[in-house]
PDB file of C-alpha atoms in Angstrom:
ATOM      1  CA  MET P  89     -13.536  -5.259  36.735  1.00  0.00           C
ATOM      2  CA  GLY P  90     -13.690  -1.819  34.521  1.00  0.00           C
ATOM      3  CA  TYR P  91     -10.591  -0.128  33.678  1.00  0.00           C
ATOM      4  CA  PRO P  92      -9.941   3.296  34.107  1.00  0.00           C
ATOM      5  CA  HIS P  93      -9.706   5.481  30.607  1.00  0.00           C
ATOM      6  CA  PRO P  94      -6.011   5.980  30.397  1.00  0.00           C
ATOM      7  CA  ALA P  95      -6.968  10.184  30.404  1.00  0.00           C
ATOM      8  CA  ALA P  96      -8.137   9.337  34.129  1.00  0.00           C
ATOM      9  CA  SER P  97      -4.513   8.047  34.948  1.00  0.00           C
ATOM     10  CA  PRO P  98      -1.852  11.830  35.438  1.00  0.00           C
ATOM     11  CA  ALA P  99       1.203   9.456  34.328  1.00  0.00           C
ATOM     12  CA  ARG P 100      -1.151   7.842  30.889  1.00  0.00           C
ATOM     13  CA  SER P 101      -1.980  12.034  30.861  1.00  0.00           C
ATOM     14  CA  ARG P 102       1.226  12.355  29.171  1.00  0.00           C
ATOM     15  CA  HIS P 103       1.465   9.793  26.748  1.00  0.00           C
ATOM     16  CA  PRO P 104      -1.278  10.097  24.538  1.00  0.00           C
ATOM     17  CA  MET P 105      -2.981   7.172  23.102  1.00  0.00           C
ATOM     18  CA  ALA P 106      -2.757   6.161  19.734  1.00  0.00           C
ATOM     19  CA  ALA P 107      -6.281   6.250  18.109  1.00  0.00           C
ATOM     20  CA  GLU P 108      -8.400   3.459  18.926  1.00  0.00           C
ATOM     21  CA  ARG P 109     -11.480   1.464  16.755  1.00  0.00           C
ATOM     22  CA  ASN P 110     -13.423  -1.667  18.061  1.00  0.00           C
ATOM     23  CA  HIS P 111     -15.295  -3.149  15.064  1.00  0.00           C
ATOM     24  CA  ILE P 112     -17.361  -4.867  17.758  1.00  0.00           C
ATOM     25  CA  ALA P 113     -20.372  -2.764  19.861  1.00  0.00           C
ATOM     26  CA  ASP P 114     -19.976  -3.883  23.295  1.00  0.00           C
ATOM     27  CA  ALA P 115     -20.110  -1.606  26.688  1.00  0.00           C
ATOM     28  CA  HIS P 116     -16.478  -2.200  27.111  1.00  0.00           C
ATOM     29  CA  PRO P 117     -14.634  -1.070  23.369  1.00  0.00           C
ATOM     30  CA  ARG P 118     -11.593  -2.744  24.647  1.00  0.00           C
ATOM     31  CA  HIS P 119     -13.293  -6.025  25.291  1.00  0.00           C
ATOM     32  CA  LEU P 120     -13.967  -8.987  22.105  1.00  0.00           C
ATOM     33  CA  PRO P 121     -16.084 -11.498  22.515  1.00  0.00           C
ATOM     34  CA  LEU P 122     -15.048 -14.156  20.159  1.00  0.00           C
ATOM     35  CA  GLU P 123     -18.826 -14.538  19.555  1.00  0.00           C
ATOM     36  CA  ALA P 124     -19.138 -11.236  18.543  1.00  0.00           C
ATOM     37  CA  ALA P 125     -16.283 -11.133  16.306  1.00  0.00           C
ATOM     38  CA  ARG P 126     -17.683 -14.364  14.883  1.00  0.00           C
ATOM     39  CA  ALA P 127     -20.782 -12.263  13.350  1.00  0.00           C
ATOM     40  CA  LEU P 128     -18.460  -9.917  11.834  1.00  0.00           C
ATOM     41  CA  LYS P 129     -18.411 -10.716   7.921  1.00  0.00           C
ATOM     42  CA  PRO P 130     -14.815  -9.975   6.520  1.00  0.00           C
ATOM     43  CA  PRO P 131     -15.051  -7.076   3.912  1.00  0.00           C
ATOM     44  CA  ALA P 132     -14.730  -7.588   0.126  1.00  0.00           C
ATOM     45  CA  GLY P 133     -11.708  -9.662  -1.292  1.00  0.00           C
ATOM     46  CA  ALA P 134     -10.697 -10.139   2.462  1.00  0.00           C
ATOM     47  CA  LEU P 135     -10.358 -13.444   4.496  1.00  0.00           C
ATOM     48  CA  SER P 136     -10.456 -12.655   7.916  1.00  0.00           C
ATOM     49  CA  SER P 137     -12.459  -9.827   9.926  1.00  0.00           C
ATOM     50  CA  PRO P 138     -11.089  -7.378  11.473  1.00  0.00           C
ATOM     51  CA  VAL P 139     -12.264  -6.747  14.998  1.00  0.00           C
ATOM     52  CA  PHE P 140      -9.892  -3.324  17.295  1.00  0.00           C
ATOM     53  CA  GLU P 141      -6.990  -1.245  16.357  1.00  0.00           C
ATOM     54  CA  HIS P 142      -5.258   0.514  18.247  1.00  0.00           C
ATOM     55  CA  GLY P 143      -1.316   2.102  16.876  1.00  0.00           C
ATOM     56  CA  SER P 144       0.750  -0.227  15.027  1.00  0.00           C
ATOM     57  CA  LEU P 145      -2.017  -3.425  16.497  1.00  0.00           C
ATOM     58  CA  LEU P 146      -4.645  -4.692  14.322  1.00  0.00           C
ATOM     59  CA  VAL P 147      -6.825  -7.646  15.708  1.00  0.00           C
ATOM     60  CA  LYS P 148      -8.788  -9.523  13.418  1.00  0.00           C
ATOM     61  CA  LEU P 149     -10.695 -12.969  13.572  1.00  0.00           C
ATOM     62  CA  TYR P 150      -9.550 -15.939  10.723  1.00  0.00           C
ATOM     63  CA  ALA P 151     -12.159 -18.329  10.540  1.00  0.00           C
ATOM     64  CA  PRO P 152     -11.805 -20.022   7.118  1.00  0.00           C
ATOM     65  CA  LYS P 153     -13.932 -23.506   5.952  1.00  0.00           C
ATOM     66  CA  GLY P 154     -12.268 -25.553   4.182  1.00  0.00           C
ATOM     67  CA  THR P 155      -8.923 -24.550   2.867  1.00  0.00           C
ATOM     68  CA  ASP P 156      -6.673 -21.726   4.106  1.00  0.00           C
ATOM     69  CA  ALA P 157      -5.764 -19.577   1.383  1.00  0.00           C
ATOM     70  CA  GLN P 158      -3.476 -17.380   2.748  1.00  0.00           C
ATOM     71  CA  VAL P 159      -0.671 -15.602   1.146  1.00  0.00           C
ATOM     72  CA  PRO P 160       2.394 -14.569   3.052  1.00  0.00           C
ATOM     73  CA  HIS P 161       1.855 -11.059   4.655  1.00  0.00           C
ATOM     74  CA  THR P 162       3.341  -7.434   4.884  1.00  0.00           C
ATOM     75  CA  ARG P 163       3.913  -7.382   8.758  1.00  0.00           C
ATOM     76  CA  ASP P 164       4.967  -9.514  11.703  1.00  0.00           C
ATOM     77  CA  GLU P 165       2.224 -11.152  13.056  1.00  0.00           C
ATOM     78  CA  LEU P 166       0.918 -13.859  16.172  1.00  0.00           C
ATOM     79  CA  TYR P 167      -1.607 -16.064  16.452  1.00  0.00           C
ATOM     80  CA  VAL P 168      -3.466 -17.252  19.357  1.00  0.00           C
ATOM     81  CA  VAL P 169      -5.782 -20.193  18.353  1.00  0.00           C
ATOM     82  CA  ALA P 170      -9.278 -19.307  20.043  1.00  0.00           C
ATOM     83  CA  GLN P 171     -10.962 -22.773  19.427  1.00  0.00           C
ATOM     84  CA  GLY P 172     -10.010 -25.482  17.450  1.00  0.00           C
ATOM     85  CA  SER P 173      -7.083 -27.702  16.390  1.00  0.00           C
ATOM     86  CA  GLY P 174      -5.064 -28.533  13.003  1.00  0.00           C
ATOM     87  CA  ILE P 175      -1.778 -28.595  11.133  1.00  0.00           C
ATOM     88  CA  PHE P 176       0.062 -25.431  10.526  1.00  0.00           C
ATOM     89  CA  LEU P 177       2.453 -24.909   8.545  1.00  0.00           C
ATOM     90  CA  ASN P 178       4.771 -22.269   9.473  1.00  0.00           C
ATOM     91  CA  GLY P 179       7.924 -21.681   6.791  1.00  0.00           C
ATOM     92  CA  ASP P 180       9.030 -25.722   6.037  1.00  0.00           C
ATOM     93  CA  THR P 181       8.356 -26.479   9.865  1.00  0.00           C
ATOM     94  CA  ARG P 182       4.830 -28.134  10.284  1.00  0.00           C
ATOM     95  CA  HIS P 183       3.195 -28.528  13.337  1.00  0.00           C
ATOM     96  CA  ALA P 184       0.428 -29.653  15.202  1.00  0.00           C
ATOM     97  CA  PHE P 185      -2.149 -26.885  17.006  1.00  0.00           C
ATOM     98  CA  LYS P 186      -4.884 -26.503  19.387  1.00  0.00           C
ATOM     99  CA  THR P 187      -6.675 -23.869  21.125  1.00  0.00           C
ATOM    100  CA  GLY P 188      -4.879 -21.372  23.601  1.00  0.00           C
ATOM    101  CA  ASP P 189      -2.088 -22.038  21.362  1.00  0.00           C
ATOM    102  CA  THR P 190       0.564 -19.017  19.901  1.00  0.00           C
ATOM    103  CA  LEU P 191       1.838 -18.933  17.132  1.00  0.00           C
ATOM    104  CA  PHE P 192       4.646 -16.384  15.623  1.00  0.00           C
ATOM    105  CA  VAL P 193       4.941 -15.944  11.697  1.00  0.00           C
ATOM    106  CA  PRO P 194       7.600 -13.214  10.842  1.00  0.00           C
ATOM    107  CA  ALA P 195       6.580 -10.711   7.847  1.00  0.00           C
ATOM    108  CA  GLY P 196       6.852 -12.478   4.273  1.00  0.00           C
ATOM    109  CA  VAL P 197       7.328 -16.337   5.605  1.00  0.00           C
ATOM    110  CA  PRO P 198       4.689 -18.612   3.090  1.00  0.00           C
ATOM    111  CA  HIS P 199       2.426 -20.542   5.874  1.00  0.00           C
ATOM    112  CA  ARG P 200      -1.296 -21.413   6.160  1.00  0.00           C
ATOM    113  CA  PHE P 201      -3.514 -23.986   8.613  1.00  0.00           C
ATOM    114  CA  GLU P 202      -4.309 -27.744   7.842  1.00  0.00           C
ATOM    115  CA  SER P 203      -6.381 -30.295   8.424  1.00  0.00           C
ATOM    116  CA  PHE P 204      -8.519 -28.058  10.521  1.00  0.00           C
ATOM    117  CA  SER P 205     -11.420 -28.564  12.743  1.00  0.00           C
ATOM    118  CA  ASP P 206     -14.836 -27.485  11.824  1.00  0.00           C
ATOM    119  CA  ASP P 207     -15.055 -24.772  14.692  1.00  0.00           C
ATOM    120  CA  PHE P 208     -11.697 -23.039  13.814  1.00  0.00           C
ATOM    121  CA  ALA P 209     -10.729 -19.394  15.024  1.00  0.00           C
ATOM    122  CA  VAL P 210      -7.396 -17.615  15.425  1.00  0.00           C
ATOM    123  CA  TRP P 211      -7.291 -14.512  16.574  1.00  0.00           C
ATOM    124  CA  VAL P 212      -4.713 -12.560  14.402  1.00  0.00           C
ATOM    125  CA  MET P 213      -2.484  -9.760  15.339  1.00  0.00           C
ATOM    126  CA  PHE P 214      -0.742  -7.708  12.887  1.00  0.00           C
ATOM    127  CA  TYR P 215       1.440  -5.042  14.466  1.00  0.00           C
ATOM    128  CA  GLY P 216       4.961  -3.244  13.715  1.00  0.00           C
ATOM    129  CA  PRO P 217       6.035  -1.914  10.190  1.00  0.00           C
ATOM    130  CA  GLU P 218       5.492  -3.386   7.106  1.00  0.00           C
ATOM    131  CA  GLY P 219       8.532  -5.781   6.384  1.00  0.00           C
ATOM    132  CA  GLY P 220       8.593  -6.590  10.024  1.00  0.00           C
ATOM    133  CA  GLU P 221      10.828  -5.477  12.857  1.00  0.00           C
ATOM    134  CA  THR P 222      14.323  -5.974  13.082  1.00  0.00           C
ATOM    135  CA  SER P 223      15.955  -7.623  15.989  1.00  0.00           C
TER     136      SER P 223
END
């Protein structure tokens, strides 16, 4: 089932949408297939590949091989495990994760994936202001 373009809805026309950018060539600009995202190459010096952008939202695919070399980020982030399993260090807490799990990391908190499977990949969603959202 397709989704109507936002401008087609009278209620939505009063609220213009933020610019969108899909880095995957797909018939539907809001469809983000895992295999197509896996084919993207991270930009020089980056560990993950940008997939989709909308307003403050940045969706990336992160699929490290061997070790996770990431450092704390300046924005809040949400991970959805697309494939694989392993251990996640979030601040001072370690716990197991598997396909389908969702993991939240506030801005500035040290975190990394450990002992992850060879097929490991996560969708990463950065959002909100630099420094993270306040409650």
